[in-house]
Amino acid sequence: MHSLSPADELADLRADIARLKLLEAALRAKILACPDAQSIGRWHRIEVIETKARVFDNKLLPAAIRDYPRFYRDRVTQVVRCLPVEAIRPGWPIQRDSRFGQGQAVH
């Protein structure tokens, strides 16, 4: 079995997670649309709980306070991105000698 590089393994894992998140969102929407229907399965049961929390909205502050630099601090984060690699094959695409015209045999 061929072992994947950490970059390829991470990209594959993220693709699986994205696919599973879409499936989860669809199932969650179905459950929230009708929470009592099929709420008990063979091994699990569904329980919908609603909570309320107070959150601080800094946009409601006066601009003089909101934009004052002493109330800010810097935070450093690291992001790991998965980007596709352009596969490069040596000699590909095949470069024909310019001495030969279009459609002429090289042999």
mmCIF file of C-alpha atoms in Angstrom:
data_model
loop_
_atom_site.group_PDB
_atom_site.id
_atom_site.type_symbol
_atom_site.label_atom_id
_atom_site.label_comp_id
_atom_site.label_asym_id
_atom_site.label_seq_id
_atom_site.Cartn_x
_atom_site.Cartn_y
_atom_site.Cartn_z
ATOM 1 C CA MET A 1 0.000 0.000 0.000
ATOM 2 C CA HIS A 2 1.290 3.422 -0.951
ATOM 3 C CA SER A 3 1.631 5.802 1.970
ATOM 4 C CA LEU A 4 0.472 9.372 1.421
ATOM 5 C CA SER A 5 2.565 12.392 2.186
ATOM 6 C CA PRO A 6 1.281 14.491 5.110
ATOM 7 C CA ALA A 7 0.207 17.190 2.619
ATOM 8 C CA ASP A 8 -1.894 14.765 0.554
ATOM 9 C CA GLU A 9 -3.296 13.061 3.646
ATOM 10 C CA LEU A 10 -4.337 16.423 5.137
ATOM 11 C CA ALA A 11 -5.979 17.511 1.874
ATOM 12 C CA ASP A 12 -7.880 14.203 1.620
ATOM 13 C CA LEU A 13 -8.968 14.448 5.247
ATOM 14 C CA ARG A 14 -10.223 18.009 4.759
ATOM 15 C CA ALA A 15 -12.182 16.913 1.685
ATOM 16 C CA ASP A 16 -13.796 14.128 3.745
ATOM 17 C CA ILE A 17 -14.603 16.579 6.552
ATOM 18 C CA ALA A 18 -16.192 19.018 4.086
ATOM 19 C CA ARG A 19 -18.316 16.220 2.601
ATOM 20 C CA LEU A 20 -19.388 15.090 6.073
ATOM 21 C CA LYS A 21 -20.218 18.674 7.136
ATOM 22 C CA LEU A 22 -22.542 19.026 4.144
ATOM 23 C CA LEU A 23 -24.244 15.767 5.057
ATOM 24 C CA GLU A 24 -24.510 16.860 8.695
ATOM 25 C CA ALA A 25 -26.044 20.204 7.691
ATOM 26 C CA ALA A 26 -28.669 18.477 5.542
ATOM 27 C CA LEU A 27 -29.589 16.048 8.321
ATOM 28 C CA ARG A 28 -29.653 18.853 10.895
ATOM 29 C CA ALA A 29 -32.000 20.914 8.704
ATOM 30 C CA LYS A 30 -34.269 17.885 8.283
ATOM 31 C CA ILE A 31 -34.333 17.315 12.042
ATOM 32 C CA LEU A 32 -34.988 20.985 12.879
ATOM 33 C CA ALA A 33 -37.811 21.137 10.325
ATOM 34 C CA CYS A 34 -39.618 18.370 12.173
ATOM 35 C CA PRO A 35 -37.888 17.555 15.485
ATOM 36 C CA ASP A 36 -40.417 14.965 16.678
ATOM 37 C CA ALA A 37 -40.402 12.834 13.537
ATOM 38 C CA GLN A 38 -38.094 9.849 13.839
ATOM 39 C CA SER A 39 -36.343 11.266 16.877
ATOM 40 C CA ILE A 40 -35.484 7.802 18.178
ATOM 41 C CA GLY A 41 -33.244 5.492 16.215
ATOM 42 C CA ARG A 42 -31.934 2.035 16.952
ATOM 43 C CA TRP A 43 -28.849 3.265 18.854
ATOM 44 C CA HIS A 44 -29.396 6.989 19.326
ATOM 45 C CA ARG A 45 -32.105 9.505 20.046
ATOM 46 C CA ILE A 46 -32.326 13.109 18.960
ATOM 47 C CA GLU A 47 -32.790 15.925 21.421
ATOM 48 C CA VAL A 48 -33.146 19.531 20.243
ATOM 49 C CA ILE A 49 -32.059 22.054 22.865
ATOM 50 C CA GLU A 50 -32.305 25.824 22.495
ATOM 51 C CA THR A 51 -30.041 28.078 24.539
ATOM 52 C CA LYS A 52 -29.810 31.821 24.922
ATOM 53 C CA ALA A 53 -26.597 33.718 25.599
ATOM 54 C CA ARG A 54 -25.706 37.355 26.058
ATOM 55 C CA VAL A 55 -22.996 38.498 23.657
ATOM 56 C CA PHE A 56 -20.982 41.693 23.558
ATOM 57 C CA ASP A 57 -21.482 43.710 20.357
ATOM 58 C CA ASN A 58 -18.621 46.178 20.020
ATOM 59 C CA LYS A 59 -20.321 47.838 17.033
ATOM 60 C CA LEU A 60 -22.720 49.460 19.487
ATOM 61 C CA LEU A 61 -19.871 51.348 21.203
ATOM 62 C CA PRO A 62 -19.147 54.964 20.243
ATOM 63 C CA ALA A 63 -16.470 55.220 17.541
ATOM 64 C CA ALA A 64 -14.143 57.123 19.905
ATOM 65 C CA ILE A 65 -13.966 54.060 22.163
ATOM 66 C CA ARG A 66 -14.271 51.378 19.476
ATOM 67 C CA ASP A 67 -11.380 52.807 17.421
ATOM 68 C CA TYR A 68 -9.044 53.640 20.326
ATOM 69 C CA PRO A 69 -5.850 51.561 19.824
ATOM 70 C CA ARG A 70 -5.200 50.985 23.549
ATOM 71 C CA PHE A 71 -8.179 48.618 23.639
ATOM 72 C CA TYR A 72 -6.639 46.300 21.045
ATOM 73 C CA ARG A 73 -3.966 43.649 21.172
ATOM 74 C CA ASP A 74 -2.261 41.671 18.443
ATOM 75 C CA ARG A 75 -2.950 37.993 18.042
ATOM 76 C CA VAL A 76 -0.836 35.708 15.843
ATOM 77 C CA THR A 77 -2.457 32.696 14.246
ATOM 78 C CA GLN A 78 -1.040 30.000 12.012
ATOM 79 C CA VAL A 79 -3.051 28.755 9.065
ATOM 80 C CA VAL A 80 -2.265 25.506 7.271
ATOM 81 C CA ARG A 81 -3.563 25.676 3.700
ATOM 82 C CA CYS A 82 -3.880 22.798 1.264
ATOM 83 C CA LEU A 83 -3.101 23.850 -2.288
ATOM 84 C CA PRO A 84 -3.030 21.659 -5.398
ATOM 85 C CA VAL A 85 0.376 20.873 -6.840
ATOM 86 C CA GLU A 86 0.891 21.195 -10.571
ATOM 87 C CA ALA A 87 2.285 17.849 -11.593
ATOM 88 C CA ILE A 88 5.350 18.338 -13.755
ATOM 89 C CA ARG A 89 6.510 15.472 -15.908
ATOM 90 C CA PRO A 90 9.983 15.857 -17.381
ATOM 91 C CA GLY A 91 9.727 16.285 -21.148
ATOM 92 C CA TRP A 92 5.952 16.741 -21.076
ATOM 93 C CA PRO A 93 4.264 18.019 -23.085
ATOM 94 C CA ILE A 94 6.497 16.730 -25.824
ATOM 95 C CA GLN A 95 8.260 19.559 -27.638
ATOM 96 C CA ARG A 96 8.676 18.867 -31.360
ATOM 97 C CA ASP A 97 11.723 20.118 -33.208
ATOM 98 C CA SER A 98 10.812 23.307 -35.072
ATOM 99 C CA ARG A 99 12.573 22.002 -38.196
ATOM 100 C CA PHE A 100 9.639 19.698 -38.801
ATOM 101 C CA GLY A 101 6.412 21.230 -39.976
ATOM 102 C CA GLN A 102 2.964 20.581 -38.603
ATOM 103 C CA GLY A 103 1.866 17.027 -39.388
ATOM 104 C CA GLN A 104 5.266 15.793 -40.602
ATOM 105 C CA ALA A 105 6.760 12.659 -39.140
ATOM 106 C CA VAL A 106 9.744 13.056 -36.840
ATOM 107 C CA HIS A 107 11.184 9.581 -37.604
#
